[in-house]
Short mmCIF file of N, CA and C in Angstrom, two decimals:
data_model
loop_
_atom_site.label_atom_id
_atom_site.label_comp_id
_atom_site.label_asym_id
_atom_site.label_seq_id
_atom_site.Cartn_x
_atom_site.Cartn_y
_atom_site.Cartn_z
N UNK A 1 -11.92 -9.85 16.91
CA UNK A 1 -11.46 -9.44 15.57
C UNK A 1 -12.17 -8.15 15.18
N UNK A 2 -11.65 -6.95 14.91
CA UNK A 2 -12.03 -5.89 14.67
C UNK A 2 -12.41 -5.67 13.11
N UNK A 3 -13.70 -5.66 12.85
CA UNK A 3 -14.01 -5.41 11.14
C UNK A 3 -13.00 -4.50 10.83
N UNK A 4 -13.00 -4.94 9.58
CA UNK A 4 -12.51 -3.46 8.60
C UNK A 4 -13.57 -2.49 7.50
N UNK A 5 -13.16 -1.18 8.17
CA UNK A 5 -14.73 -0.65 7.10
C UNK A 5 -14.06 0.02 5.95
N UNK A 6 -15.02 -0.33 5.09
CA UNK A 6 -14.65 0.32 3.97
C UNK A 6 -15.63 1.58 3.68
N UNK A 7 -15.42 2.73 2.71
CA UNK A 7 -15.81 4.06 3.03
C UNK A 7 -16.57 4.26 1.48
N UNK A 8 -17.29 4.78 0.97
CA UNK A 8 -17.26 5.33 -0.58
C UNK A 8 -16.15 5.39 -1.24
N UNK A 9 -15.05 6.59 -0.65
CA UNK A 9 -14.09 6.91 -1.60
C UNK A 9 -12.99 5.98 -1.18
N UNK A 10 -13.22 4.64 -1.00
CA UNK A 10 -12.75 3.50 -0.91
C UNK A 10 -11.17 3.52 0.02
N UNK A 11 -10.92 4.81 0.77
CA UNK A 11 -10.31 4.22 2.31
C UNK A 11 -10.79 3.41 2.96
N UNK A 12 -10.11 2.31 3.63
CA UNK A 12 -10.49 1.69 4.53
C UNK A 12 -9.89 1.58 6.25
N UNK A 13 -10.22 1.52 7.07
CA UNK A 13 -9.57 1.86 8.20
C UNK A 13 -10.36 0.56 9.61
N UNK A 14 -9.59 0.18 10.06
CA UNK A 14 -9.55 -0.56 11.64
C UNK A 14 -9.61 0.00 12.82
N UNK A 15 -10.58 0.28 13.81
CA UNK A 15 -10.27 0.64 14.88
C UNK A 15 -9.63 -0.13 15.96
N UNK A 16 -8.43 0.30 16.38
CA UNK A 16 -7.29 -0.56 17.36
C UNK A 16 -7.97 -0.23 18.73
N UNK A 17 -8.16 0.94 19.01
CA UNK A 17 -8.90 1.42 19.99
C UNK A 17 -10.04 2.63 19.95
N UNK A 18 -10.98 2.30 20.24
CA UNK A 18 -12.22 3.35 20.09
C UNK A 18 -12.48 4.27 21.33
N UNK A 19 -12.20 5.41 21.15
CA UNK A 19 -12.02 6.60 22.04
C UNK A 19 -13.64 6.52 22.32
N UNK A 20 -13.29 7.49 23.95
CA UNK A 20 -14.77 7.74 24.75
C UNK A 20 -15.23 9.41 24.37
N UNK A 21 -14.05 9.88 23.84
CA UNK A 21 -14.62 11.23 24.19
C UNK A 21 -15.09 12.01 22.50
N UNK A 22 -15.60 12.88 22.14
CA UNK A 22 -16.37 13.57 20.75
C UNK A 22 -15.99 13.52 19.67
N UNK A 23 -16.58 13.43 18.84
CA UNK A 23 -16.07 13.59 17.48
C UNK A 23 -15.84 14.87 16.80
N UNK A 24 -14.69 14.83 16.26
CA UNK A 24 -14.18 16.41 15.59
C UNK A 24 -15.34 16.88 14.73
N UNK A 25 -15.95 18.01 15.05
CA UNK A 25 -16.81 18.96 14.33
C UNK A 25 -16.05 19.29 12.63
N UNK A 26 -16.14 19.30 11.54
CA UNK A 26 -16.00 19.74 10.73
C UNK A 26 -15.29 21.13 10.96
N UNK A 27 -14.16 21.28 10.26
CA UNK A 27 -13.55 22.93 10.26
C UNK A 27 -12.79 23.22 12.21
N UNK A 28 -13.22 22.08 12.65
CA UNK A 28 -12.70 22.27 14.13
C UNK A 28 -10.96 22.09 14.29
N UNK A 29 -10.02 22.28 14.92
CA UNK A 29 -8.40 22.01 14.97
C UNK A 29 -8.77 20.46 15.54
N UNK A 30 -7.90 19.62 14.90
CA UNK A 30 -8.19 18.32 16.02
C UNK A 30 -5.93 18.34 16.36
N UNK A 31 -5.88 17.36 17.32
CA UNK A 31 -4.26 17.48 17.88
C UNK A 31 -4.62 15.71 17.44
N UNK A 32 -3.61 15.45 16.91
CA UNK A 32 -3.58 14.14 16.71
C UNK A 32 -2.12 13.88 16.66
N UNK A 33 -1.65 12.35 16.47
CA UNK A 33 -0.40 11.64 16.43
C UNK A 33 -0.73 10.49 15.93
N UNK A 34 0.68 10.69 14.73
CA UNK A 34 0.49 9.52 13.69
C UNK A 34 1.56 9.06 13.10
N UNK A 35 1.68 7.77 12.89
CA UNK A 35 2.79 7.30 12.22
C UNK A 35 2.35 6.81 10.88
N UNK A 36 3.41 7.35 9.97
CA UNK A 36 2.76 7.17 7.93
C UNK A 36 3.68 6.23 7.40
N UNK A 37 3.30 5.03 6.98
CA UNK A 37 4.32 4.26 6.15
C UNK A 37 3.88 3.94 4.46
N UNK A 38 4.92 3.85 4.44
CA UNK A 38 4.27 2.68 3.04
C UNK A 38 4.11 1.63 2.86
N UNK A 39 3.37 1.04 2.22
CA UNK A 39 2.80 -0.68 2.10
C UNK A 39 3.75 -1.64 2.92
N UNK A 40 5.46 -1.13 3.02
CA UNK A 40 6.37 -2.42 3.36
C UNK A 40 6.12 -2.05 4.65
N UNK A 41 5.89 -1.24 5.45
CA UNK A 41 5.41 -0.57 6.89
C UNK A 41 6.79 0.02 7.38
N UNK A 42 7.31 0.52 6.08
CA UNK A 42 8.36 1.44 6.36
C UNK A 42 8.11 3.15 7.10
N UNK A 43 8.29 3.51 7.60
CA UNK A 43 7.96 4.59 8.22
C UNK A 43 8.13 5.78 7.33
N UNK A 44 7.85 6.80 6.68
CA UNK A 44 8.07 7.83 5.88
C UNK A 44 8.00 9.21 6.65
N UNK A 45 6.89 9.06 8.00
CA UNK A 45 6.92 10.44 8.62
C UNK A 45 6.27 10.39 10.17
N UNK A 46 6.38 10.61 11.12
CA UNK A 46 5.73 10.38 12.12
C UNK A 46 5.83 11.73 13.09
N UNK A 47 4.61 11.71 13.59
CA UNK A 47 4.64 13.02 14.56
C UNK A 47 5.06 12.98 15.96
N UNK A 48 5.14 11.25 16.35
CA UNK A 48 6.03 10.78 17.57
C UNK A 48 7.50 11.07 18.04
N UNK A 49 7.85 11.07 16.89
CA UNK A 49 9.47 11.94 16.43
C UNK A 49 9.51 13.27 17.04
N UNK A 50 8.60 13.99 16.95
CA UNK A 50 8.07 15.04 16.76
C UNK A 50 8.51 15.90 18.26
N UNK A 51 7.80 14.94 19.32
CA UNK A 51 7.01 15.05 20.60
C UNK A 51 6.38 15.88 20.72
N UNK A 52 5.13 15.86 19.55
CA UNK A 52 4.09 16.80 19.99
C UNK A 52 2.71 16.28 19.41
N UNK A 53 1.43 16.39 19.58
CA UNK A 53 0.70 16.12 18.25
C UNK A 53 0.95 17.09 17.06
N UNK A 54 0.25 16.28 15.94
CA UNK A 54 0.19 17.19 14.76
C UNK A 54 -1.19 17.88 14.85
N UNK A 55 -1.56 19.57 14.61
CA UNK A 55 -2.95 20.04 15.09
C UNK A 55 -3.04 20.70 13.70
N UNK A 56 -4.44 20.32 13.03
CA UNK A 56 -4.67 20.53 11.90
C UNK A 56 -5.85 20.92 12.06
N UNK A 57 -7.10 21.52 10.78
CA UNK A 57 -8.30 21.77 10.99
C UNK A 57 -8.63 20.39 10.37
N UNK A 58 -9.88 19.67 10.80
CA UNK A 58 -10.44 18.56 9.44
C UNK A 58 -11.34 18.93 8.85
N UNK A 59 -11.48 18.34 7.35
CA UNK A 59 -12.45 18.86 6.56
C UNK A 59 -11.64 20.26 5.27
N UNK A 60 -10.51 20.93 5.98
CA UNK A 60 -10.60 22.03 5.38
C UNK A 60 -9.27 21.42 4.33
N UNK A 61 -8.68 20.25 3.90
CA UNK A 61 -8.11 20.32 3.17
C UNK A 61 -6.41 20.36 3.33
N UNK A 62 -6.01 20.17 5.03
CA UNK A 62 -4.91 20.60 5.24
C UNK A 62 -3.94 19.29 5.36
N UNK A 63 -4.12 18.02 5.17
CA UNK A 63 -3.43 16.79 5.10
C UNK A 63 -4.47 16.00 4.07
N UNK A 64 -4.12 15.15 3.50
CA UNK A 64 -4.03 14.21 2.52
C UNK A 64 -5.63 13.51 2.74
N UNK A 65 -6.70 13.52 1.43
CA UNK A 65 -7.88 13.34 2.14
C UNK A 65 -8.51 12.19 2.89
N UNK A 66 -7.23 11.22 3.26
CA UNK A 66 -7.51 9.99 3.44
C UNK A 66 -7.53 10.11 5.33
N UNK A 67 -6.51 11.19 5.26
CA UNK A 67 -6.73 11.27 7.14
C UNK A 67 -7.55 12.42 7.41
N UNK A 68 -8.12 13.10 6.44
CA UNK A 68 -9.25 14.17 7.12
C UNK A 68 -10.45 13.23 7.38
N UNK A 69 -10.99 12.21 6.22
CA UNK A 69 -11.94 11.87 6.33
C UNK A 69 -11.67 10.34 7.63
N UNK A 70 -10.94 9.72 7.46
CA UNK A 70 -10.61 9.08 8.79
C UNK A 70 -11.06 9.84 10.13
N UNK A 71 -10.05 10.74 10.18
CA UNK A 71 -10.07 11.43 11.24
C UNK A 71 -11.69 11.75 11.91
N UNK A 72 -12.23 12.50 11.13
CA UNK A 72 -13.91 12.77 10.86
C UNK A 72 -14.39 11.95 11.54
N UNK A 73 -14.60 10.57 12.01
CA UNK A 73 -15.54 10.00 12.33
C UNK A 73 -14.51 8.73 13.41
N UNK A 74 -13.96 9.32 13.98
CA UNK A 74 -13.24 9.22 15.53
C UNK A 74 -13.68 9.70 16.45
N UNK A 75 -13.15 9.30 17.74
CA UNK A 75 -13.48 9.97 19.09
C UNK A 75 -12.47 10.35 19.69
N UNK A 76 -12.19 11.22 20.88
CA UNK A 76 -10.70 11.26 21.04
C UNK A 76 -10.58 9.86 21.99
N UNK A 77 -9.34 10.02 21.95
CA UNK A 77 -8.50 8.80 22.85
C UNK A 77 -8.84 7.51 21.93
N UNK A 78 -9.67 7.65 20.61
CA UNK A 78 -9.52 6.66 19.87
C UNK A 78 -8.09 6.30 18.79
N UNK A 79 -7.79 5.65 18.79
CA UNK A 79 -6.21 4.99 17.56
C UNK A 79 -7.26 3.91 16.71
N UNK A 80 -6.42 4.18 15.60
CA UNK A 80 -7.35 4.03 14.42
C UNK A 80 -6.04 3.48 13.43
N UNK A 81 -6.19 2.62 12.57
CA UNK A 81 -5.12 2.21 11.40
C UNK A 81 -6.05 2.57 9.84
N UNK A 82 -5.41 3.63 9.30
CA UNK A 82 -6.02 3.89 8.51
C UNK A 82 -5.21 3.41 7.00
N UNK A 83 -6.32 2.45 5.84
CA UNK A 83 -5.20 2.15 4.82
C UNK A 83 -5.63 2.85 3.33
N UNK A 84 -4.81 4.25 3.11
CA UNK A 84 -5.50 5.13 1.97
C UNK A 84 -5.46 4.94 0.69
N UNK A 85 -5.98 4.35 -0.11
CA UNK A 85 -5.07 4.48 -1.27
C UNK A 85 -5.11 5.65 -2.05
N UNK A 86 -4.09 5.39 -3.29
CA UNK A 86 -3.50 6.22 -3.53
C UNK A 86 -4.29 7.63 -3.99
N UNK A 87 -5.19 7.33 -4.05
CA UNK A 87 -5.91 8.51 -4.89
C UNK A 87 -6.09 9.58 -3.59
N UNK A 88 -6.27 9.15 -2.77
CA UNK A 88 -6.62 10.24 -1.22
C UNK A 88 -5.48 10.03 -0.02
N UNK A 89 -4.19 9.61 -1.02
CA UNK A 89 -2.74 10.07 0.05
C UNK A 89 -2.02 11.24 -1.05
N UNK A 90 -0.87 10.45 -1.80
CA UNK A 90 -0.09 11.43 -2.57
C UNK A 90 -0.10 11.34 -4.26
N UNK A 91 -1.30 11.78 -4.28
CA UNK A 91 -0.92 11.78 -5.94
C UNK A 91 0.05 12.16 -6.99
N UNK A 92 0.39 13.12 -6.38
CA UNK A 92 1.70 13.09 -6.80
C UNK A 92 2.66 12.61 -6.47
N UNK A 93 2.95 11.64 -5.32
CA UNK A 93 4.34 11.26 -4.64
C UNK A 93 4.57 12.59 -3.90
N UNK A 94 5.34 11.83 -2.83
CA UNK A 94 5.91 12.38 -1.59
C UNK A 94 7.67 12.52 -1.64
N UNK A 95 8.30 13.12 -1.45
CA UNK A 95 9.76 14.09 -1.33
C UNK A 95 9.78 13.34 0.56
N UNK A 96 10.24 12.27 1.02
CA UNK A 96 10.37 12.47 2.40
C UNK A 96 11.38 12.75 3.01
N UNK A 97 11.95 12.95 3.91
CA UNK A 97 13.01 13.40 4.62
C UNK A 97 14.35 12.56 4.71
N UNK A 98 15.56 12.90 4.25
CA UNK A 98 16.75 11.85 3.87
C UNK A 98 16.76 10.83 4.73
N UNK A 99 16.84 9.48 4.26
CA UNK A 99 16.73 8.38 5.57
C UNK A 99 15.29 7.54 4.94
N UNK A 100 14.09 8.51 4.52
CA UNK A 100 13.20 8.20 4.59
C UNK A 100 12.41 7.31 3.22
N UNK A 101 11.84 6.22 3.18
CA UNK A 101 11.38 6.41 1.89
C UNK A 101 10.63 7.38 1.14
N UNK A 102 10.80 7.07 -0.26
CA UNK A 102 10.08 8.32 -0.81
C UNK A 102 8.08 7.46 -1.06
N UNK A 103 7.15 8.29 -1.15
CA UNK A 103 5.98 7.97 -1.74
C UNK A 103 5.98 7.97 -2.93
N UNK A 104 5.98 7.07 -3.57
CA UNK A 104 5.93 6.94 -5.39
C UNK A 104 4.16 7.54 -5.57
N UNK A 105 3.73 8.41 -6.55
CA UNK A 105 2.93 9.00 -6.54
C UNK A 105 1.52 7.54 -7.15
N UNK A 106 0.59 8.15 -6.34
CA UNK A 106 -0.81 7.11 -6.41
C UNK A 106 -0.46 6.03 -5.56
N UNK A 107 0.80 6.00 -4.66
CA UNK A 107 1.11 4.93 -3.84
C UNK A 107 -0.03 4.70 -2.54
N UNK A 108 -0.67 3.56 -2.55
CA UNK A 108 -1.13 3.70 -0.99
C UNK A 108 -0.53 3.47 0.11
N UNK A 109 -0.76 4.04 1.10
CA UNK A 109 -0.04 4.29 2.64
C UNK A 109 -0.53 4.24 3.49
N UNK A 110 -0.44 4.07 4.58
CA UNK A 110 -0.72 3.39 5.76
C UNK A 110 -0.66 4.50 7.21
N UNK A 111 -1.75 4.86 7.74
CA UNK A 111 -1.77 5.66 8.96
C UNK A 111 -2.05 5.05 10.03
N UNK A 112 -1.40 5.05 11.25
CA UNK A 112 -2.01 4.72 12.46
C UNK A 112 -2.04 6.10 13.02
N UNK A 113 -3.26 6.45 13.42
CA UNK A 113 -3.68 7.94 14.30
C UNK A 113 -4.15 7.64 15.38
N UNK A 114 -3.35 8.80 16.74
CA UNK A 114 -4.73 8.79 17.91
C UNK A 114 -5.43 9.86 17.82
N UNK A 115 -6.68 10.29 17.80
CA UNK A 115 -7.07 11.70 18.13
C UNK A 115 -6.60 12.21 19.54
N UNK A 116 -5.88 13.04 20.24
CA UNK A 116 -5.21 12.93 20.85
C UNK A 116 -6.42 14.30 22.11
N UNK A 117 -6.87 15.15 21.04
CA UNK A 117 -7.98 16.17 22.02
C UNK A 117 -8.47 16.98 20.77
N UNK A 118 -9.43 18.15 20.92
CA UNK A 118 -9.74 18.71 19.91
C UNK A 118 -9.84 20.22 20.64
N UNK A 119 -9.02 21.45 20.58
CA UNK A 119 -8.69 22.17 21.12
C UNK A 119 -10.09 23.23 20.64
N UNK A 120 -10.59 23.76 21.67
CA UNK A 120 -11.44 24.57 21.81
C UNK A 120 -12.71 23.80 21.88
N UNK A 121 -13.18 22.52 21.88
CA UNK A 121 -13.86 22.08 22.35
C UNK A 121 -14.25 21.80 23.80
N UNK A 122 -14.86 22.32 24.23
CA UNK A 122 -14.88 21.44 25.65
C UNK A 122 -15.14 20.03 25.98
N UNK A 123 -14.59 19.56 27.30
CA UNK A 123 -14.76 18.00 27.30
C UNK A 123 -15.53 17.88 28.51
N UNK A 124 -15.93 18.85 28.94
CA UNK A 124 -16.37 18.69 30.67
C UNK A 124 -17.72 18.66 30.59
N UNK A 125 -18.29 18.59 29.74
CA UNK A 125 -20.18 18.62 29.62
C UNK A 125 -20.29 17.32 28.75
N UNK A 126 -19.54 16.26 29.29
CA UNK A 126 -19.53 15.17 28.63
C UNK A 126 -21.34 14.32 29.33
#
């Protein structure tokens, strides 16, 4: 049975699988893949769709603060279920893509992420 941790700014998140390889440096690009639902585990956005990761910086503010700070304290090849509430997903509500549900604003939502690599890091001086 995998604890669930809870954080200060009261995300909480499960590790499904705990990666072997570094943790994203602050301000570093991490490549990740994730599927976003809402509470009913309806799907709202996924980067699997995608076929690519999603590559963001963490820390600097560029996705919703519930998966920067998730993200933060991963390894790669780790998958992680992250559950945000609303205050550090969409405070304002989310507009999703036709088909999709919408995020009612302060809604909490639901991430499963892998860190997938962290580009410009090296992995070979492991």
């Amino acid at each position: 049975m995998v604890p669930m941790v809870t954080t200060e700014s009261g995300l909480q998140y499960k590790d499904i699988k705990v990666g072997r390889g570094p943790s994203p440096p602050v301000g570093f690009q991490v490549a990740a893949n994730y599927v976003a639902m809402v509470p009913s585990g309806q799907i709202f956005d996924s980067s699997l769709e995608k076929g690519r990761p999603y590559i963001f910086r963490v820390g600097a503010d560029q996705v919703v603060k519930g998966l920067d700070e998730g993200i933060l304290s991963m390894k790669v090849g780790g998958l992680r279920r992250l559950y945000v509430p609303g205050s550090l997903a969409f405070p304002k509500g989310l507009t999703s893509a036709p088909g999709r549900p919408r995020v009612a604003p302060n809604s909490p939502v639901v991430f499963d992420v892998s860190l997938e690599f962290i580009p410009g890091l090296e992995s070979d001086d492991e």
